[in-house]
XYZ file of C-alpha atoms in Angstrom:
544
model
C -83.790 54.257 68.461
C -83.742 52.499 65.123
C -83.048 54.636 62.092
C -85.766 54.668 59.466
C -85.514 54.673 55.678
C -87.133 57.588 53.937
C -88.732 57.966 50.525
C -89.248 61.325 48.877
C -88.277 63.630 46.006
C -85.234 65.855 46.552
C -83.723 67.926 43.787
C -81.470 70.521 45.462
C -77.738 70.194 45.843
C -77.333 71.671 49.307
C -76.192 70.026 52.499
C -78.907 70.365 55.111
C -79.653 69.228 58.629
C -83.215 68.027 59.217
C -84.907 67.516 62.561
C -88.046 65.447 62.995
C -90.463 65.034 65.855
C -89.132 61.626 66.769
C -85.621 63.118 66.948
C -86.628 66.017 69.204
C -84.861 64.377 72.136
C -81.522 65.216 70.498
C -80.350 61.608 70.557
C -79.680 61.487 66.852
C -78.992 63.854 64.028
C -79.828 63.649 60.329
C -77.601 65.162 57.696
C -78.373 65.098 54.012
C -75.864 64.968 51.154
C -77.368 65.639 47.750
C -76.138 63.639 44.778
C -76.126 64.169 41.079
C -77.233 61.481 38.637
C -73.807 59.798 38.407
C -73.930 57.417 41.341
C -71.338 54.706 40.631
C -72.375 51.204 39.853
C -69.045 49.852 41.041
C -65.584 51.080 41.837
C -64.465 54.525 42.923
C -65.852 57.750 41.502
C -65.758 61.424 42.379
C -69.210 61.473 43.956
C -68.572 58.382 46.020
C -65.338 59.867 47.310
C -67.211 63.036 48.208
C -69.686 60.946 50.124
C -66.902 59.289 52.082
C -65.287 62.611 52.870
C -68.602 64.106 53.924
C -69.121 61.154 56.229
C -65.710 61.711 57.778
C -66.479 65.398 58.203
C -69.694 64.626 60.055
C -67.938 62.163 62.314
C -66.733 62.287 65.873
C -63.816 60.669 67.598
C -66.046 59.255 70.303
C -66.608 55.531 70.242
C -70.052 54.193 69.736
C -70.915 56.885 67.216
C -71.449 56.043 63.574
C -73.349 57.101 60.498
C -76.197 55.335 58.784
C -76.977 56.677 55.330
C -80.602 56.669 54.202
C -81.615 56.972 50.579
C -84.143 59.368 49.105
C -85.591 58.100 45.844
C -86.839 60.261 42.972
C -90.318 58.686 43.100
C -92.402 57.350 45.966
C -92.745 54.037 44.140
C -89.060 53.293 43.899
C -87.068 50.997 46.134
C -85.493 52.139 49.358
C -82.336 50.642 50.655
C -82.582 48.376 53.633
C -80.176 48.634 56.516
C -78.818 45.239 55.550
C -77.532 46.595 52.255
C -73.685 46.417 52.280
C -73.517 50.024 51.131
C -75.302 51.169 54.275
C -73.114 49.557 56.911
C -72.086 52.017 59.665
C -68.358 51.635 59.198
C -68.431 52.874 55.607
C -68.823 56.530 56.546
C -67.261 56.554 59.958
C -64.576 59.156 60.741
C -61.217 58.384 59.287
C -62.587 55.700 56.960
C -62.009 56.759 53.368
C -63.344 53.547 51.883
C -65.679 54.085 48.975
C -69.117 52.547 49.523
C -70.001 49.825 47.031
C -72.903 50.431 44.723
C -76.305 49.798 46.336
C -78.449 47.032 44.975
C -80.769 49.482 43.280
C -77.982 51.397 41.539
C -78.223 49.265 38.405
C -81.596 50.744 37.595
C -81.136 54.031 35.833
C -84.727 55.005 36.590
C -84.640 54.615 40.329
C -81.217 55.616 41.625
C -81.365 58.004 44.553
C -81.033 61.738 44.210
C -79.724 62.165 47.733
C -78.480 60.321 50.774
C -79.483 61.243 54.277
C -76.944 60.349 56.949
C -78.281 59.616 60.409
C -75.802 60.187 63.233
C -76.666 57.742 65.983
C -75.508 57.979 69.593
C -74.481 54.343 69.708
C -74.149 51.348 67.440
C -73.738 48.818 70.182
C -76.280 46.115 70.930
C -78.337 44.009 68.553
C -79.312 45.691 65.343
C -79.635 44.874 61.679
C -76.926 47.408 60.791
C -74.359 44.705 60.234
C -71.137 43.847 62.054
C -68.925 46.508 63.588
C -65.989 47.616 61.526
C -62.580 46.481 62.790
C -60.435 49.255 64.219
C -63.360 51.238 65.603
C -62.549 53.880 68.227
C -62.274 52.585 71.818
C -65.017 53.383 74.281
C -64.909 56.898 75.731
C -67.399 59.381 77.227
C -69.538 61.244 74.714
C -68.268 64.726 73.845
C -69.770 67.878 75.304
C -72.127 69.082 72.540
C -71.613 72.709 73.623
C -67.827 72.464 73.364
C -65.399 73.970 75.901
C -66.733 76.691 78.202
C -66.425 80.217 76.766
C -65.708 81.753 80.168
C -65.012 79.799 83.316
C -64.911 81.338 86.814
C -61.324 82.110 87.785
C -60.261 81.691 91.422
C -58.991 84.788 93.227
C -55.207 84.829 92.963
C -54.524 86.305 96.446
C -51.228 87.872 95.341
C -49.060 89.254 98.114
C -46.617 92.122 98.273
C -44.814 93.053 95.087
C -46.416 90.165 93.221
C -49.503 92.365 92.865
C -48.550 94.785 90.125
C -48.704 98.485 91.027
C -50.616 100.952 88.893
C -48.303 102.550 86.359
C -48.921 106.267 85.886
C -46.615 107.264 83.065
C -47.398 110.994 83.058
C -49.752 111.771 85.897
C -53.177 110.117 86.248
C -54.176 111.133 82.706
C -51.776 108.577 81.224
C -52.012 105.227 83.009
C -50.626 102.071 81.445
C -53.245 99.486 80.386
C -56.049 102.057 80.761
C -58.090 104.477 78.650
C -58.333 108.165 79.637
C -60.484 110.866 78.090
C -60.192 114.618 77.494
C -63.512 116.386 76.875
C -63.457 119.936 75.549
C -65.318 122.390 73.387
C -63.894 124.206 70.412
C -61.160 126.761 70.961
C -60.060 125.473 74.363
C -56.703 124.134 73.160
C -57.348 120.401 73.566
C -55.162 119.428 70.607
C -52.393 121.864 71.568
C -52.470 120.542 75.143
C -52.149 116.891 74.111
C -49.341 117.683 71.662
C -47.513 119.668 74.355
C -47.872 116.724 76.739
C -46.646 114.326 74.048
C -43.557 116.461 73.430
C -42.808 116.620 77.151
C -43.243 112.846 77.551
C -40.966 112.097 74.593
C -38.329 114.487 75.904
C -38.657 113.302 79.491
C -39.383 116.873 80.673
C -42.007 118.246 83.047
C -45.102 119.936 81.659
C -47.984 120.068 84.139
C -46.869 116.546 85.134
C -43.602 114.654 85.415
C -42.957 111.668 83.112
C -41.534 108.575 84.763
C -38.899 108.442 82.019
C -38.586 109.518 78.375
C -41.569 107.814 76.769
C -42.377 106.595 73.276
C -45.503 108.445 72.206
C -47.723 107.902 69.164
C -50.101 110.682 68.088
C -52.918 109.688 65.756
C -54.733 112.816 64.580
C -57.804 112.073 62.496
C -58.518 115.671 61.449
C -55.269 117.452 60.576
C -52.896 116.740 57.686
C -49.397 115.618 58.539
C -47.873 119.026 57.740
C -50.088 120.757 60.302
C -49.231 118.187 62.957
C -45.537 118.794 62.268
C -46.042 122.548 62.707
C -47.769 122.052 66.042
C -45.123 119.666 67.318
C -42.376 122.096 66.378
C -44.218 124.984 68.058
C -44.754 122.954 71.239
C -41.074 122.010 71.351
C -40.019 125.641 70.900
C -42.392 126.780 73.657
C -40.788 124.268 76.037
C -37.249 125.173 74.980
C -36.613 121.829 73.276
C -34.993 120.902 69.993
C -37.723 119.143 68.023
C -35.118 117.086 66.128
C -34.341 115.262 69.377
C -37.840 113.836 69.344
C -37.326 111.689 66.253
C -36.735 108.406 68.064
C -39.560 108.675 70.614
C -42.354 110.678 68.984
C -44.486 109.191 66.196
C -47.281 110.913 64.301
C -49.907 109.704 61.831
C -52.714 111.548 60.117
C -56.206 110.187 59.569
C -56.234 111.898 56.187
C -53.878 109.274 54.819
C -55.041 106.148 53.036
C -54.561 103.990 56.134
C -57.343 105.482 58.247
C -58.127 103.787 61.544
C -61.711 102.526 61.766
C -62.273 100.078 64.599
C -65.865 99.447 63.533
C -67.396 97.496 60.712
C -70.874 96.321 59.788
C -71.860 92.737 59.083
C -74.046 91.695 56.170
C -77.117 92.008 58.374
C -75.975 95.558 59.306
C -74.943 94.681 62.837
C -72.094 96.702 64.368
C -68.944 94.668 64.885
C -65.435 95.310 66.120
C -62.737 95.292 63.464
C -60.690 92.518 65.068
C -58.042 92.241 62.316
C -57.271 95.956 62.645
C -57.055 95.715 66.433
C -54.631 92.813 66.099
C -52.526 94.827 63.651
C -52.474 97.875 65.946
C -51.480 95.776 68.939
C -48.607 94.283 66.954
C -47.467 97.807 66.017
C -47.671 99.051 69.626
C -46.591 96.274 71.978
C -43.000 96.813 73.071
C -42.586 99.835 70.794
C -45.024 102.485 72.112
C -45.788 103.597 75.684
C -48.559 106.151 75.066
C -51.148 106.439 72.283
C -53.025 109.741 71.854
C -56.127 109.584 69.638
C -57.448 112.978 68.538
C -60.388 112.906 68.117
C -62.055 109.667 69.132
C -64.840 110.084 66.566
C -62.328 109.735 63.724
C -61.610 106.113 64.648
C -65.054 104.607 64.117
C -68.187 104.864 61.982
C -70.768 104.550 64.762
C -73.453 107.189 65.397
C -72.333 109.179 68.425
C -75.603 108.605 70.279
C -75.444 104.821 69.915
C -74.533 103.714 73.437
C -74.036 100.079 72.464
C -71.797 100.883 69.507
C -69.776 103.542 71.349
C -69.261 101.143 74.230
C -67.855 98.588 71.774
C -65.446 101.174 70.373
C -64.326 102.396 73.802
C -63.772 98.802 74.937
C -61.834 98.167 71.707
C -59.389 100.924 72.687
C -59.275 99.405 76.145
C -58.307 96.098 74.597
C -55.534 97.841 72.649
C -54.293 99.444 75.874
C -54.283 96.074 77.644
C -52.833 93.878 74.913
C -50.515 96.611 73.620
C -49.261 97.337 77.170
C -49.644 101.080 76.736
C -51.690 104.058 77.911
C -54.454 105.228 75.560
C -55.726 108.814 75.759
C -58.794 109.746 73.718
C -59.811 113.309 72.849
C -63.502 114.032 72.423
C -65.749 117.019 71.820
C -68.007 118.428 74.524
C -71.731 118.700 74.026
C -73.291 122.110 73.565
C -74.106 123.533 76.950
C -72.431 120.627 78.750
C -71.387 121.285 82.350
C -67.637 121.767 82.720
C -67.638 119.913 86.034
C -69.352 116.729 84.791
C -67.948 113.683 83.015
C -71.234 113.516 81.102
C -70.386 116.743 79.277
C -68.986 114.670 76.405
C -70.954 114.781 73.185
C -73.139 111.814 72.294
C -73.402 108.533 74.178
C -72.486 108.447 77.852
C -70.857 105.017 77.345
C -67.568 106.674 76.352
C -67.053 108.488 79.652
C -68.308 105.413 81.510
C -65.637 103.226 79.892
C -62.776 105.665 80.540
C -60.963 105.358 83.868
C -60.004 109.029 83.919
C -61.933 111.976 82.482
C -60.842 115.595 82.431
C -62.815 118.549 81.080
C -61.304 121.702 79.639
C -63.215 124.911 80.261
C -62.340 128.565 79.879
C -62.022 130.679 82.986
C -65.233 132.223 84.275
C -65.652 135.864 85.202
C -65.803 135.016 88.902
C -62.571 133.039 88.670
C -60.893 135.849 86.732
C -61.909 138.328 89.424
C -60.562 136.071 92.171
C -57.254 135.576 90.340
C -56.879 139.186 89.277
C -57.201 138.424 85.556
C -58.461 141.184 83.288
C -61.787 140.480 81.639
C -60.308 140.684 78.136
C -57.736 138.013 79.098
C -59.943 135.432 80.762
C -60.761 133.541 77.535
C -57.083 132.731 77.119
C -57.003 130.904 80.440
C -58.295 127.333 80.484
C -58.870 125.103 83.462
C -58.301 121.348 83.534
C -61.052 119.974 85.753
C -60.896 116.305 86.684
C -64.454 114.986 86.553
C -63.808 111.253 86.888
C -60.868 109.385 88.302
C -61.249 105.744 89.231
C -57.700 104.859 90.140
C -56.411 107.836 92.159
C -57.660 110.772 94.175
C -59.332 113.613 92.271
C -57.011 116.592 92.183
C -57.863 120.258 92.013
C -58.130 122.407 88.907
C -54.946 122.985 86.925
C -54.596 125.888 84.526
C -52.862 126.667 81.273
C -52.761 129.705 79.075
C -53.311 129.809 75.323
C -50.629 131.545 73.317
C -48.891 131.491 69.950
C -45.389 131.359 68.560
C -43.735 131.910 65.166
C -41.950 128.739 64.087
C -39.618 130.332 61.487
C -40.518 128.077 58.596
C -40.615 130.820 55.979
C -38.063 130.424 53.153
C -36.984 133.942 53.983
C -34.869 133.641 57.144
C -35.838 137.171 58.107
C -39.560 136.328 58.077
C -41.200 134.850 61.189
C -42.974 132.068 59.351
C -46.243 130.506 60.475
C -47.689 131.541 63.823
C -48.930 128.425 65.609
C -51.010 128.070 68.750
C -49.375 126.727 71.905
C -50.263 126.216 75.554
C -48.246 127.338 78.568
C -48.650 126.355 82.234
C -50.394 128.980 84.312
C -50.426 129.213 88.106
C -52.927 131.721 89.498
C -51.437 134.105 92.028
C -53.733 134.018 95.034
C -53.064 136.669 97.631
C -52.873 135.650 101.260
C -56.140 136.463 103.048
C -56.247 139.836 104.765
C -57.748 138.835 108.084
C -58.933 142.272 109.217
C -60.527 142.935 105.851
C -62.252 139.543 105.886
C -63.620 140.066 109.369
C -64.849 143.503 108.378
C -66.588 142.054 105.319
C -68.243 139.408 107.498
C -69.497 142.033 109.937
C -70.904 144.048 107.042
C -72.644 140.885 105.811
C -74.678 140.691 109.025
C -77.130 143.144 107.510
C -77.846 140.690 104.702
C -81.001 138.540 105.090
C -78.956 135.459 104.261
C -78.002 134.438 107.798
C -78.368 130.621 107.922
C -75.453 128.894 109.624
C -75.735 125.661 107.601
C -73.945 125.581 104.229
C -76.690 123.434 102.692
C -79.156 126.337 102.731
C -79.388 128.755 99.788
C -79.429 131.498 102.448
C -76.120 130.406 103.956
C -74.386 133.272 105.741
C -71.205 132.461 103.842
C -72.776 133.587 100.565
C -73.320 137.052 102.055
C -69.656 137.132 103.149
C -68.491 135.964 99.712
C -70.457 138.734 98.058
C -68.764 141.312 100.284
C -65.345 139.833 99.424
C -66.108 139.496 95.702
C -65.362 135.753 95.563
C -67.295 132.597 94.750
C -68.876 131.203 97.898
C -68.879 127.567 96.753
C -65.343 127.671 95.413
C -64.051 129.254 98.650
C -66.278 127.393 101.074
C -63.407 126.134 103.239
C -61.965 129.619 103.665
C -65.344 131.184 104.510
C -66.284 128.435 106.957
C -62.922 128.911 108.688
C -63.640 132.618 108.946
C -67.104 132.011 110.455
C -65.709 129.589 113.045
C -62.921 132.018 113.847
C -65.436 134.840 114.507
C -67.657 132.558 116.584
C -64.674 131.603 118.716
C -63.810 135.199 119.501
C -67.401 136.318 119.966
C -67.732 138.553 116.939
C -70.837 136.594 115.926
C -73.088 134.070 117.590
C -75.677 131.502 116.545
C -79.276 131.392 117.728
C -82.352 129.329 116.998
C -84.807 130.893 114.564
C -87.377 128.222 113.584
C -88.415 128.087 109.972
C -91.935 128.071 108.563
C -92.307 124.389 109.405
C -91.449 125.082 113.027
C -88.245 123.071 113.004
C -85.175 124.461 114.794
C -82.831 126.415 112.558
C -79.433 127.870 113.465
C -78.912 131.418 112.289
C -76.077 133.932 112.712
C -76.162 137.389 114.303
C -73.693 139.854 115.757
C -72.075 138.976 119.068
C -71.070 141.088 121.990
C -67.875 143.058 122.321
C -65.119 141.909 119.985
C -61.409 142.603 119.994
C -59.593 140.854 117.164
C -56.157 139.551 118.164
C -53.205 140.642 116.118
C -52.366 138.253 113.316
C -49.626 135.904 114.443
C -49.740 137.098 118.079
C -51.517 134.026 119.361
C -52.167 130.503 118.187
C -55.103 130.097 115.871
C -55.018 133.609 114.434
C -52.823 133.173 111.400
C -54.052 131.952 108.030
C -53.852 128.177 107.820
C -52.837 126.004 104.848
C -54.482 127.057 101.633
C -55.623 130.347 103.144
C -57.830 128.781 105.813
C -57.918 130.249 109.285
C -56.758 127.964 112.076
C -59.136 128.159 114.968
């Protein structure tokens, strides 16, 4: 394709790229360098040097590529430069050539010098043309460059690592603190989420057990976005006292920062067009502060580290993935603390307030919920004490088996920080491990309760029915049928085995067969422990 001269009025001073219909194939590109009215007649000048540099900037190292400048005159009637003009030879503005173009033939006329030069980038300068001879020292022939540049993401072959070459998961303090991963605690107000995380941080730094066992004394960084530094210090001291530790021994492995300081963490930022972006410079700075120096980062609360609306799934996902990047590049475990939604279910990972993207991005989610009345009754807890008992319910766990509910108890302790040594000082909230005392099942009493339950209309054998016989038994025993399903099912099977009850077909309204339970024939319960299958099994279940 032969480049064409162009005539037209141009008065701006911007560098633009113009596409025309005949260039739609992408085989050439036009770039335009605006000039002021001081085009040189001869010799070197500032504007000519700029033109040479611009030509070099537009260039490519591939051979066969060059630049043909085209003039744009101030009036349609003025001259246009021909491609035979020495100033328009392709080598003048090729990459690496800093030669200053000589003055065009029309430059002597002050009334018709060009206001701008358009530079046409041609795919090849080989073959016959009127562009003049090739410039000595041109680049050797090579394939044209990929216009899209290197691939952003290329498929990576499966590594097929064997044995110890495949890195094991690193749980630093139970599944809630896994290296290279993000975990999440979801809790409502007054459930002790901050006190729990501080207690865990103290135990990790000291290398002591608290609900979990640390793999070693760990370096822990607490970033609290709500409390001032003094309050964090009080809570750390109280947690250390509650665990029988000297808080001064934590200096080298426990680090605390407050979000109320000038250096507040905000992983989000907004572009000029108001798009949400990740604050990459801050992430880089945090990674540099963490890698090799910190094992665990606790962020309380998550909302204090960004400026994204909580219901914005896209923005929250960016922020959660930003913390995941910090965990990966910083080679640490990141644990985020977040508020629960109003009325959120304690047994669901979606109980977190706002966008569901946060829980989706976390590899481990635990919910804190106060003990219910049914649980208090089963554990023998007085009604006025149940609010002090909080359960840790694992609602999502991608990288290990979901464990049962763990419990802790809310309390308080005087930290002795009053100037008067005789005064107790501030009283600060703490958490203490709590293990419910579950009595061994009384087999005769359970069988008696099951026999009494036969008069209840709920007599369906299948657990999936709302009229499951086990619910009637649970009501007689004063326990939660769903929570104690295994125990109740063991009891039912035990009584079926010894003939205390039997199943029979009682079709439902749709006529389909339906197994129901009724009293059996004569029944003599064996003495507990006198024969195999009569003693309570593991976890209170009856072996049958």
